[in-house]
Short mmCIF file of C-alpha atoms in Angstrom, two decimals:
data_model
loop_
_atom_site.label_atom_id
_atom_site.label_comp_id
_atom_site.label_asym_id
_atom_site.label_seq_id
_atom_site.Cartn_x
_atom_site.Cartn_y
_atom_site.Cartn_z
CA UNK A 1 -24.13 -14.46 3.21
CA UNK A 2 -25.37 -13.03 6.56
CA UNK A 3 -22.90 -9.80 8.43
CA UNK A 4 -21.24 -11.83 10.22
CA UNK A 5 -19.85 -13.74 7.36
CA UNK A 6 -19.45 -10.47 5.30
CA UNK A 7 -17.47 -9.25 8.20
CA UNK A 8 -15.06 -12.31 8.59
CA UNK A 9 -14.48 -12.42 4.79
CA UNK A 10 -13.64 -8.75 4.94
CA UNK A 11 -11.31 -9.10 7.50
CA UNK A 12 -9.17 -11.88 5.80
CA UNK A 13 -9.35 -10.27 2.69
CA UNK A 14 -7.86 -6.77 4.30
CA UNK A 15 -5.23 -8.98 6.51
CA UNK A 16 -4.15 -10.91 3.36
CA UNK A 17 -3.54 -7.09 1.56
CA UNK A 18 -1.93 -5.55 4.41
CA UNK A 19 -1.62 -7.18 7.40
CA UNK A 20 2.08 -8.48 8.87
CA UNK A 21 2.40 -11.60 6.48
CA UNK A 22 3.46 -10.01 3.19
CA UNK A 23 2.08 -7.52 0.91
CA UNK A 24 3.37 -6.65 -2.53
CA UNK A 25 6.27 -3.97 -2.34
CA UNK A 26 6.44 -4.46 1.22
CA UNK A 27 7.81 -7.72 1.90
CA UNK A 28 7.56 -8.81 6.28
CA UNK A 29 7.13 -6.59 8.97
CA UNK A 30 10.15 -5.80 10.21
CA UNK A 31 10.66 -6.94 14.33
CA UNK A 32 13.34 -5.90 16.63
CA UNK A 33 15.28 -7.81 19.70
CA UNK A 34 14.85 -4.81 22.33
CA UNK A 35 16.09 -4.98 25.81
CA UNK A 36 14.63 -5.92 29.27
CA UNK A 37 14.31 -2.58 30.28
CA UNK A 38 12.09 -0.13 32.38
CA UNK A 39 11.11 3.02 30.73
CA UNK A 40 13.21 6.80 31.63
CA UNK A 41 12.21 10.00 32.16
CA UNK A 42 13.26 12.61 29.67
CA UNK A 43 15.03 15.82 30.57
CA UNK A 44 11.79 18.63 30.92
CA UNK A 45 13.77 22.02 29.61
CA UNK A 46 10.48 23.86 29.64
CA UNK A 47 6.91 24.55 29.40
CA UNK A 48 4.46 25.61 26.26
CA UNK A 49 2.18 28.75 26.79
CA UNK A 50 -1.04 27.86 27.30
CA UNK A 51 -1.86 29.17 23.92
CA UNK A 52 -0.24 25.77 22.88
CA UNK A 53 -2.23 23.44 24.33
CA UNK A 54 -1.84 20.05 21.96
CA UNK A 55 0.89 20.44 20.54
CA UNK A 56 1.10 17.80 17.81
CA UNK A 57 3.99 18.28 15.39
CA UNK A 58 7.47 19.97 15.27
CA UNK A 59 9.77 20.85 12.97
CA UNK A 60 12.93 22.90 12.44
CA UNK A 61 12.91 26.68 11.32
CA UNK A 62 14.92 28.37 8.48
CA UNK A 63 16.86 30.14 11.15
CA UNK A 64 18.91 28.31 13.95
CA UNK A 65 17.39 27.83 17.11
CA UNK A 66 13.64 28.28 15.25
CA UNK A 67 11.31 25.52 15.54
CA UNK A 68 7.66 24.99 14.27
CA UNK A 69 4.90 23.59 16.23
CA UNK A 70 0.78 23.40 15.75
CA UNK A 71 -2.47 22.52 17.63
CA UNK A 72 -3.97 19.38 16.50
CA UNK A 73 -8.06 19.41 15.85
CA UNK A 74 -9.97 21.92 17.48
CA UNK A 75 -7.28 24.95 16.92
CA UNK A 76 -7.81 27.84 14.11
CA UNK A 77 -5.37 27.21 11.17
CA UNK A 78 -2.18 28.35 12.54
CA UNK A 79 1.52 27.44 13.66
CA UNK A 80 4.03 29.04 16.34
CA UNK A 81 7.15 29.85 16.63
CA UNK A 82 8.89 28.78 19.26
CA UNK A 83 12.87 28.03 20.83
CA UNK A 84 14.35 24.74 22.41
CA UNK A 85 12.52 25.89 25.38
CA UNK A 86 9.13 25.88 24.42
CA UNK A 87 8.76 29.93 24.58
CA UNK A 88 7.25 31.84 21.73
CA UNK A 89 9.25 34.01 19.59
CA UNK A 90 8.78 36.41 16.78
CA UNK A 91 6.10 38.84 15.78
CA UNK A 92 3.34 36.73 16.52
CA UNK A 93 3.79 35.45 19.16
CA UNK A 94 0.89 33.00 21.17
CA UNK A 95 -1.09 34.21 18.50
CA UNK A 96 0.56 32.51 16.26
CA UNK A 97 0.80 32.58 12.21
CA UNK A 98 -2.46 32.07 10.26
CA UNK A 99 -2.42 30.08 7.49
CA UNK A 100 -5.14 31.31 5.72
CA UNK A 101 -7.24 29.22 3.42
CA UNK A 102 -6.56 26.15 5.45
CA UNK A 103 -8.82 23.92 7.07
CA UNK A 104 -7.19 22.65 10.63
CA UNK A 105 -9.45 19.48 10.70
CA UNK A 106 -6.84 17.58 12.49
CA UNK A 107 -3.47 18.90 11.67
CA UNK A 108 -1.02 15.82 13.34
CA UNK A 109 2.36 16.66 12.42
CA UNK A 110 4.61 19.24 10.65
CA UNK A 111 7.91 18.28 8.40
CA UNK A 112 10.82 20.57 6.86
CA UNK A 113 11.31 19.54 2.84
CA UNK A 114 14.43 20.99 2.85
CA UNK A 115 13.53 23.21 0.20
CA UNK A 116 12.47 26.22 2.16
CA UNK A 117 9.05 25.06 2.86
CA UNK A 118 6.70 23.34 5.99
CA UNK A 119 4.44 20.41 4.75
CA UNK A 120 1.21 20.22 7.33
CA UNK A 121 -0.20 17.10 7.34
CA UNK A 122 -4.22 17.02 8.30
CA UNK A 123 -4.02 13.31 8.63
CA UNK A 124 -6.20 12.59 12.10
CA UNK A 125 -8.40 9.98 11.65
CA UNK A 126 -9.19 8.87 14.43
CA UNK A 127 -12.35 6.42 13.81
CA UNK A 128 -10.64 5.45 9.73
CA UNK A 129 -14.06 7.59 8.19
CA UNK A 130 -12.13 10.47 6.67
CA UNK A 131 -12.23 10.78 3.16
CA UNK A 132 -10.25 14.18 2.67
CA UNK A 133 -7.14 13.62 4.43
CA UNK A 134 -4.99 16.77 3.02
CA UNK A 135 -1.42 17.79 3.14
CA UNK A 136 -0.40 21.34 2.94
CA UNK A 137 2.76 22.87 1.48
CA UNK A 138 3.49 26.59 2.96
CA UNK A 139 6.65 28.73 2.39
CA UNK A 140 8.57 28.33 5.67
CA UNK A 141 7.63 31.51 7.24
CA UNK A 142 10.47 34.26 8.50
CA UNK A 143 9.17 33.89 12.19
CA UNK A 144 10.86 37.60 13.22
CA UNK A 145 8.08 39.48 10.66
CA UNK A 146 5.17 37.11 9.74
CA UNK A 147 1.59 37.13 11.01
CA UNK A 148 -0.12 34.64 7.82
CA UNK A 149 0.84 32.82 5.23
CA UNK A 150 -1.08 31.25 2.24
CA UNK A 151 -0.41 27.55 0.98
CA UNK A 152 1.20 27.35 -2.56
CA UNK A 153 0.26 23.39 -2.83
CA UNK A 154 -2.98 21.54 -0.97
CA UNK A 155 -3.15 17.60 -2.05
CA UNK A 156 -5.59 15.16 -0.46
CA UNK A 157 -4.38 11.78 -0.55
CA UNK A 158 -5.53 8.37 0.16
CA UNK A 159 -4.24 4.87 1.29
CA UNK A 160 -5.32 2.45 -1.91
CA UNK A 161 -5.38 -0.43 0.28
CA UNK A 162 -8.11 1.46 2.63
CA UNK A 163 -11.84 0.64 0.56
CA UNK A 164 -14.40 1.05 3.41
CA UNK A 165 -15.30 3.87 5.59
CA UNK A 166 -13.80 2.55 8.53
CA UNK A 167 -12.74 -0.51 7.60
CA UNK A 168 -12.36 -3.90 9.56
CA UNK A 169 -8.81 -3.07 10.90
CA UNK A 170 -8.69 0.48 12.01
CA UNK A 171 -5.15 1.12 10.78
CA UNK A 172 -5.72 4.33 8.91
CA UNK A 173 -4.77 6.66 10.93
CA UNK A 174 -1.47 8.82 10.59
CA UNK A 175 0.12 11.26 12.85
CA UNK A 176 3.31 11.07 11.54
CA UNK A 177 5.14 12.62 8.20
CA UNK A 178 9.12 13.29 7.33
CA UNK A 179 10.76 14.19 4.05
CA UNK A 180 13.42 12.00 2.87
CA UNK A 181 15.52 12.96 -0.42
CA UNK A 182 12.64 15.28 -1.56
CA UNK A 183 10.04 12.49 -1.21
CA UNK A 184 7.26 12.66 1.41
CA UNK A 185 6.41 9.81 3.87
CA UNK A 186 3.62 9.41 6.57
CA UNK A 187 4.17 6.62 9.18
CA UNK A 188 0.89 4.99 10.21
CA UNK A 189 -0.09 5.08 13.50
CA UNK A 190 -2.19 1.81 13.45
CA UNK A 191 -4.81 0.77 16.19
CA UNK A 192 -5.90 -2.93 15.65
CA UNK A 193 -2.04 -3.94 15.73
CA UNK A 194 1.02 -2.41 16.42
CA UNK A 195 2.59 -2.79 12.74
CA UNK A 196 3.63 0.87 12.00
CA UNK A 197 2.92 1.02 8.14
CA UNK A 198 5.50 3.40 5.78
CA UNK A 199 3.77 5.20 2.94
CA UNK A 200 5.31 7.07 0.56
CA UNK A 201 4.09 9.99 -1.72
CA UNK A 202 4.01 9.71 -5.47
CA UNK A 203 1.99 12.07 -7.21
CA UNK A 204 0.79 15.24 -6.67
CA UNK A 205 -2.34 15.95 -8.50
CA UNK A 206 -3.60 19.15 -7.31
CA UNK A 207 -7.34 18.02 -8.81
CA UNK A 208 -7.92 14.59 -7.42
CA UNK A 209 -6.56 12.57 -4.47
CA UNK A 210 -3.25 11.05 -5.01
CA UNK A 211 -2.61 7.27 -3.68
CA UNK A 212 0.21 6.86 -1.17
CA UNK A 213 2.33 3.71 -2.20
CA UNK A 214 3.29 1.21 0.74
CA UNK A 215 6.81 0.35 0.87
CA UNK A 216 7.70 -1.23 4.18
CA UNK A 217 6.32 -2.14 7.49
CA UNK A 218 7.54 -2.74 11.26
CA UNK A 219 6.68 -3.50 14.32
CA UNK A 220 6.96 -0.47 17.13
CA UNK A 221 5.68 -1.78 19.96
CA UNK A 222 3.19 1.15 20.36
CA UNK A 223 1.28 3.55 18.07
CA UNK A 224 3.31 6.41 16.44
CA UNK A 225 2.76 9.36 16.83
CA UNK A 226 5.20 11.69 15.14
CA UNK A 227 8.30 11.72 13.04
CA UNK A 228 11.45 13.75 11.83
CA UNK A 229 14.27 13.11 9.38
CA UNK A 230 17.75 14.95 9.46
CA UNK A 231 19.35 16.30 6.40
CA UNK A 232 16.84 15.38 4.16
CA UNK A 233 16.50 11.90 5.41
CA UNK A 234 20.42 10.59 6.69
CA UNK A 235 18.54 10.02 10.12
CA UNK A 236 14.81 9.32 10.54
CA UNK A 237 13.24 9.66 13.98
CA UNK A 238 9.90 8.13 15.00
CA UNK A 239 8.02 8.81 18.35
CA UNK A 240 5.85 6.39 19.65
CA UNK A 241 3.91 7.00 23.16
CA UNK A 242 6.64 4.81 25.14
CA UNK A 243 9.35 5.38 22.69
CA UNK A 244 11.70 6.80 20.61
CA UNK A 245 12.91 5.15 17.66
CA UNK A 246 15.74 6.53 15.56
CA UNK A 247 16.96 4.69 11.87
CA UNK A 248 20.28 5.34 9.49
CA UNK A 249 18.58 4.68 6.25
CA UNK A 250 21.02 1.86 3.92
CA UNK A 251 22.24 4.66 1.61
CA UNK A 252 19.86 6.93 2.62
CA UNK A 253 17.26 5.47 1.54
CA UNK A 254 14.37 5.80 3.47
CA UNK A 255 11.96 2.92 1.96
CA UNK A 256 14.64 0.83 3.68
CA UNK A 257 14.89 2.87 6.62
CA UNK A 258 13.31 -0.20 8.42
CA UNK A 259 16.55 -2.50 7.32
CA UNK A 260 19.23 -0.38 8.92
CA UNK A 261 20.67 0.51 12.13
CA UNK A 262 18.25 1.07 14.57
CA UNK A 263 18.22 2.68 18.22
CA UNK A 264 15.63 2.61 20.46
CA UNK A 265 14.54 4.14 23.98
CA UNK A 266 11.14 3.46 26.26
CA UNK A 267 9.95 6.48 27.67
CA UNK A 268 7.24 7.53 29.77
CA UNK A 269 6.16 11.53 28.77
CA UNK A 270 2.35 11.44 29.10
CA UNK A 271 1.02 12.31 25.42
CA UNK A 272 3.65 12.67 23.42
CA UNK A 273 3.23 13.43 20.34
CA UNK A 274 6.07 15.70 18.32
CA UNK A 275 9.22 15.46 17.37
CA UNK A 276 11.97 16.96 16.06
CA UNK A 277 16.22 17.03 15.15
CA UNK A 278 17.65 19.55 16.83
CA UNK A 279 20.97 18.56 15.39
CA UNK A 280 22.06 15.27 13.73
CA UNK A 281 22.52 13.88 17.81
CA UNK A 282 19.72 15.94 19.72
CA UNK A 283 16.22 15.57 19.81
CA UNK A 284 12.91 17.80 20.85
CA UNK A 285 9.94 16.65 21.59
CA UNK A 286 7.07 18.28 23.36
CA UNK A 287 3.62 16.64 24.60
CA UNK A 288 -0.09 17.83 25.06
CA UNK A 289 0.71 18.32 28.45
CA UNK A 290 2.81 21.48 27.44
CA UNK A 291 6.34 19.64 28.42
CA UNK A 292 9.50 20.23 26.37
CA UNK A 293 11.96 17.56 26.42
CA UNK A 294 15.47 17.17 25.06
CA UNK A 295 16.90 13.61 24.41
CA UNK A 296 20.59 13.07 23.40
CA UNK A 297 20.54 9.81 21.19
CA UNK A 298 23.39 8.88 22.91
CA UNK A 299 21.07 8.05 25.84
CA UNK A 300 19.62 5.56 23.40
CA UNK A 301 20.11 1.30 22.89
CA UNK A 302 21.33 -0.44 19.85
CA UNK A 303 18.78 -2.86 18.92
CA UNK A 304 18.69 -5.69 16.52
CA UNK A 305 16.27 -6.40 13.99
CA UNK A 306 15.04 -9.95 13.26
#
């Protein structure tokens, strides 16, 4: 068979696994009735330091009015402090705390378990060639006093349905992770469609990389690029670069977070690309232009899902 058949084979048999027909454990991509609408400006409450120049993830603090935020690829290993307003707080300031013994390859988003800790997710991948994607579990730092912290858990992880280096679709990418009821999901940001894959962790072998199982996917309109859950997954929030999306779980459950209310706002923010709850009905988000945005959810539409 000559490349070009070896190619078109490839393709169908990928598409057939997980493209937006069905897959096993996934059932159909989930599609939703949005409204004729231009997209809004978000209120700007503030500006990043220069020190945080990319800032790629978010995620709420131990203390109130605390939130977390990181440099994607190209930065040292480390996270900042910051408040609502984008300035930097605590001891180290726009130096920011080292996590030492990490690897900042490209770190894409940060997520609260609930549990007194920050998972890092060094996800980027860009061109789908990465074969050590890792995720990092660090005690949630007291922002006032720390300058470093050390990682009590690193797991590398893989996507089962991914078996070439890149492969024919390049929808293995994934700058988005939340924790839902002490279970740890990445949303995909795919590039040869816009069918936002939801992965869920199941193991956590410390020696050799864990599979992430598929459980659902939906159409977003646009590549994700970040994502939040509130009280341990009641709300899920999922940024997108013109849009917000924000899902009620059925019964909390967040492998059906795709079959439950859903709201929905187009925005236009540059590169957006983090995301946070500031409270079950306020979100932050900041993008790599240094902006800091608020957005009440009440400013968001009720849409309806097909």
């Amino acid at each position: 068979m000559n490349t070009r058949g070896k190619t078109f084979w490839a393709v169908v048999a990928l598409a057939l696994l997980t493209g937006c027909a069905t897959s096993a454990g996934t059932g159909k991509v989930a599609y939703y009735d949005v409204p004729q609408r231009g997209a809004v400006a978000l209120e700007e409450v503030g500006e990043l330091p220069r020190a945080i120049n990319e800032s790629s993830g978010l995620a709420r603090g131990a203390e109130a009015g605390v939130y977390w935020t990181m440099n994607d690829s190209g930065d040292r290993a480390r996270i900042f402090a910051i408040n609502a307003y984008g300035q930097v707080i605590g001891k180290a300031g726009a130096e920011g705390v080292a996590v030492e013994g990490a690897r900042n390859q490209d770190w894409e988003d940060l997520a609260s378990d609930f549990n007194g800790n920050l998972i890092i997710a060094d996800l980027g991948n860009n061109n789908n060639r990465r074969r050590n994607l890792t995720l990092y579990r660090v005690p949630m730092p007291d922002y006032a006093t720390a300058t470093s912290i050390t990682p009590t858990e690193t797991w590398r992880v893989h996507y089962p349905e991914q078996w070439e280096f890149p492969p024919p679709m390049n929808n293995f990418d994934c700058e988005a992770v939340f924790v839902a009821q002490d279970q740890i999901y990445l949303v995909m940001k795919h590039r040869a469609d816009r069918d936002a894959a939801l992965y869920r962790m199941d193991t956590f072998d410390k020696e050799k990389s864990n599979a992430l199982t598929l459980v659902a996917k939906a159409n977003l309109r646009e590549m994700v690029t970040a994502a939040d859950s509130w009280n341990n997954g009641e709300r899920i929030a999922v940024l997108t670069y013109t849009g917000v999306w924000v899902f009620d779980p059925p019964g909390g459950d967040a492998d059906k977070m795709f079959e439950g209310p859903a709201l929905w706002l187009p925005i236009r923010e540059g590169q957006i690309e983090a995301i946070c709850f500031m409270d079950a009905d306020t979100l932050l988000l900041t993008n790599e232009q240094r902006g800091v945005f608020h957005l009440p959810i009440s400013r968001m539409l009720t849409v309806g899902r097909r």
